[in-house]
mmCIF file of C-alpha atoms in Angstrom:
data_model
loop_
_atom_site.group_PDB
_atom_site.id
_atom_site.type_symbol
_atom_site.label_atom_id
_atom_site.label_comp_id
_atom_site.label_asym_id
_atom_site.label_seq_id
_atom_site.Cartn_x
_atom_site.Cartn_y
_atom_site.Cartn_z
ATOM 1 C CA MET A 6 119.242 123.240 103.284
ATOM 2 C CA LYS A 7 118.065 122.204 100.067
ATOM 3 C CA THR A 8 116.887 124.493 97.563
ATOM 4 C CA SER A 9 113.447 123.885 95.292
ATOM 5 C CA ARG A 10 115.756 122.888 92.537
ATOM 6 C CA ASP A 11 117.040 119.943 94.627
ATOM 7 C CA ALA A 12 113.927 118.488 95.884
ATOM 8 C CA MET A 13 112.399 115.155 95.080
ATOM 9 C CA SER A 14 109.079 113.592 95.536
ATOM 10 C CA MET A 15 108.496 111.521 98.400
ATOM 11 C CA ALA A 16 107.634 108.552 95.887
ATOM 12 C CA ASP A 17 111.105 109.211 94.153
ATOM 13 C CA ALA A 18 112.676 109.212 97.805
ATOM 14 C CA ILE A 19 111.121 105.967 98.796
ATOM 15 C CA LYS A 20 112.207 104.297 95.428
ATOM 16 C CA ASN A 21 115.642 105.641 95.951
ATOM 17 C CA TYR A 22 116.166 104.314 99.324
ATOM 18 C CA ILE A 23 114.405 100.852 98.414
ATOM 19 C CA LYS A 24 117.069 100.501 95.453
ATOM 20 C CA LYS A 25 119.860 101.285 97.935
ATOM 21 C CA THR A 26 118.848 98.760 100.366
ATOM 22 C CA GLY A 27 118.687 96.246 97.757
ATOM 23 C CA LYS A 28 115.029 95.271 98.603
ATOM 24 C CA GLU A 29 113.865 96.500 95.037
ATOM 25 C CA LYS A 30 112.407 93.082 93.910
ATOM 26 C CA GLY A 31 110.260 92.633 96.885
ATOM 27 C CA PHE A 32 108.938 96.120 96.364
ATOM 28 C CA GLN A 33 108.244 95.709 92.287
ATOM 29 C CA ASN A 34 106.432 92.286 93.284
ATOM 30 C CA ALA A 35 104.198 94.007 95.781
ATOM 31 C CA GLU A 36 103.617 97.252 93.369
ATOM 32 C CA ILE A 37 102.490 95.039 90.209
ATOM 33 C CA VAL A 38 100.214 92.807 92.296
ATOM 34 C CA SER A 39 98.697 95.811 94.068
ATOM 35 C CA ALA A 40 98.539 97.439 90.224
ATOM 36 C CA TRP A 41 96.873 94.632 88.650
ATOM 37 C CA PRO A 42 93.022 94.901 89.975
ATOM 38 C CA GLU A 43 93.447 98.763 88.879
ATOM 39 C CA VAL A 44 95.230 98.258 85.400
ATOM 40 C CA MET A 45 93.128 95.085 84.174
ATOM 41 C CA GLY A 46 89.611 95.791 86.133
ATOM 42 C CA GLN A 47 87.809 93.945 88.769
ATOM 43 C CA ALA A 48 86.122 91.171 86.357
ATOM 44 C CA VAL A 49 89.792 90.229 85.426
ATOM 45 C CA ALA A 50 91.165 90.470 88.952
ATOM 46 C CA SER A 51 88.371 88.412 90.514
ATOM 47 C CA ARG A 52 89.504 85.676 87.959
ATOM 48 C CA THR A 53 93.061 85.741 88.906
ATOM 49 C CA GLU A 54 94.023 83.014 90.988
ATOM 50 C CA LYS A 55 97.435 83.743 92.074
ATOM 51 C CA ILE A 56 99.952 86.497 90.553
ATOM 52 C CA SER A 57 103.757 87.062 91.040
ATOM 53 C CA PHE A 58 106.535 88.600 89.380
ATOM 54 C CA TYR A 59 110.295 87.467 89.086
ATOM 55 C CA LYS A 60 113.095 88.462 87.044
ATOM 56 C CA GLY A 61 111.023 90.615 84.573
ATOM 57 C CA THR A 62 108.528 88.072 84.136
ATOM 58 C CA LEU A 63 104.728 88.394 85.390
ATOM 59 C CA TYR A 64 103.487 85.115 86.674
ATOM 60 C CA ILE A 65 99.400 85.057 86.287
ATOM 61 C CA LYS A 66 97.269 82.275 87.050
ATOM 62 C CA LEU A 67 93.438 82.393 85.908
ATOM 63 C CA ASN A 68 90.925 80.167 86.705
ATOM 64 C CA SER A 69 88.827 80.920 83.421
ATOM 65 C CA ALA A 70 89.709 79.632 80.133
ATOM 66 C CA PRO A 71 88.373 82.070 77.704
ATOM 67 C CA LEU A 72 89.979 84.672 79.693
ATOM 68 C CA LYS A 73 93.191 83.073 79.715
ATOM 69 C CA ASN A 74 93.051 82.800 76.100
ATOM 70 C CA GLU A 75 92.299 86.342 75.589
ATOM 71 C CA LEU A 76 95.087 87.141 77.837
ATOM 72 C CA VAL A 77 97.690 85.305 76.205
ATOM 73 C CA LEU A 78 96.572 87.008 72.702
ATOM 74 C CA SER A 79 97.216 90.565 74.119
ATOM 75 C CA ARG A 80 100.394 89.911 76.551
ATOM 76 C CA ALA A 81 102.038 92.707 75.060
ATOM 77 C CA GLN A 82 99.434 95.353 75.425
ATOM 78 C CA VAL A 83 98.952 94.212 79.196
ATOM 79 C CA ALA A 84 102.649 94.709 79.719
ATOM 80 C CA ALA A 85 102.403 97.892 78.144
ATOM 81 C CA ARG A 86 99.606 98.893 80.270
ATOM 82 C CA LEU A 87 101.005 97.548 83.663
ATOM 83 C CA ASN A 88 104.582 99.402 82.450
ATOM 84 C CA GLU A 89 102.846 102.639 81.908
ATOM 85 C CA HIS A 90 101.110 102.758 85.211
ATOM 86 C CA LEU A 91 104.162 101.744 87.033
ATOM 87 C CA GLY A 92 105.822 104.515 85.306
ATOM 88 C CA GLU A 93 108.934 102.540 84.288
ATOM 89 C CA THR A 94 109.347 99.498 82.015
ATOM 90 C CA ILE A 95 109.358 96.249 84.563
ATOM 91 C CA VAL A 96 107.092 93.453 83.053
ATOM 92 C CA MET A 97 109.330 92.472 80.144
ATOM 93 C CA ASN A 98 107.216 89.056 79.780
ATOM 94 C CA ILE A 99 104.005 87.682 80.698
ATOM 95 C CA ASN A 100 103.620 83.685 81.569
ATOM 96 C CA ILE A 101 99.712 83.052 81.882
ATOM 97 C CA GLY A 102 98.405 79.777 83.072
#
């Protein structure tokens, strides 16, 4: 039987399982996509046509040119906010189209 010092949170247990089974990439993509509206707000989320994540790069397609320009200029801050929300550094680059 495990003692309390050996206990881990359910989230950590799930992350360990996902990492061990090799499904981490798909999980990260889903985690980032679901975090996007919460981190960026509904105004940005409603103007996001497509979002995907591959090998450290977040790909975002927007339907608003002014918003695209604004996010291009603040890519580093957006990545930092997402990584902070996710609790680890996953998003290294952002490609906005």
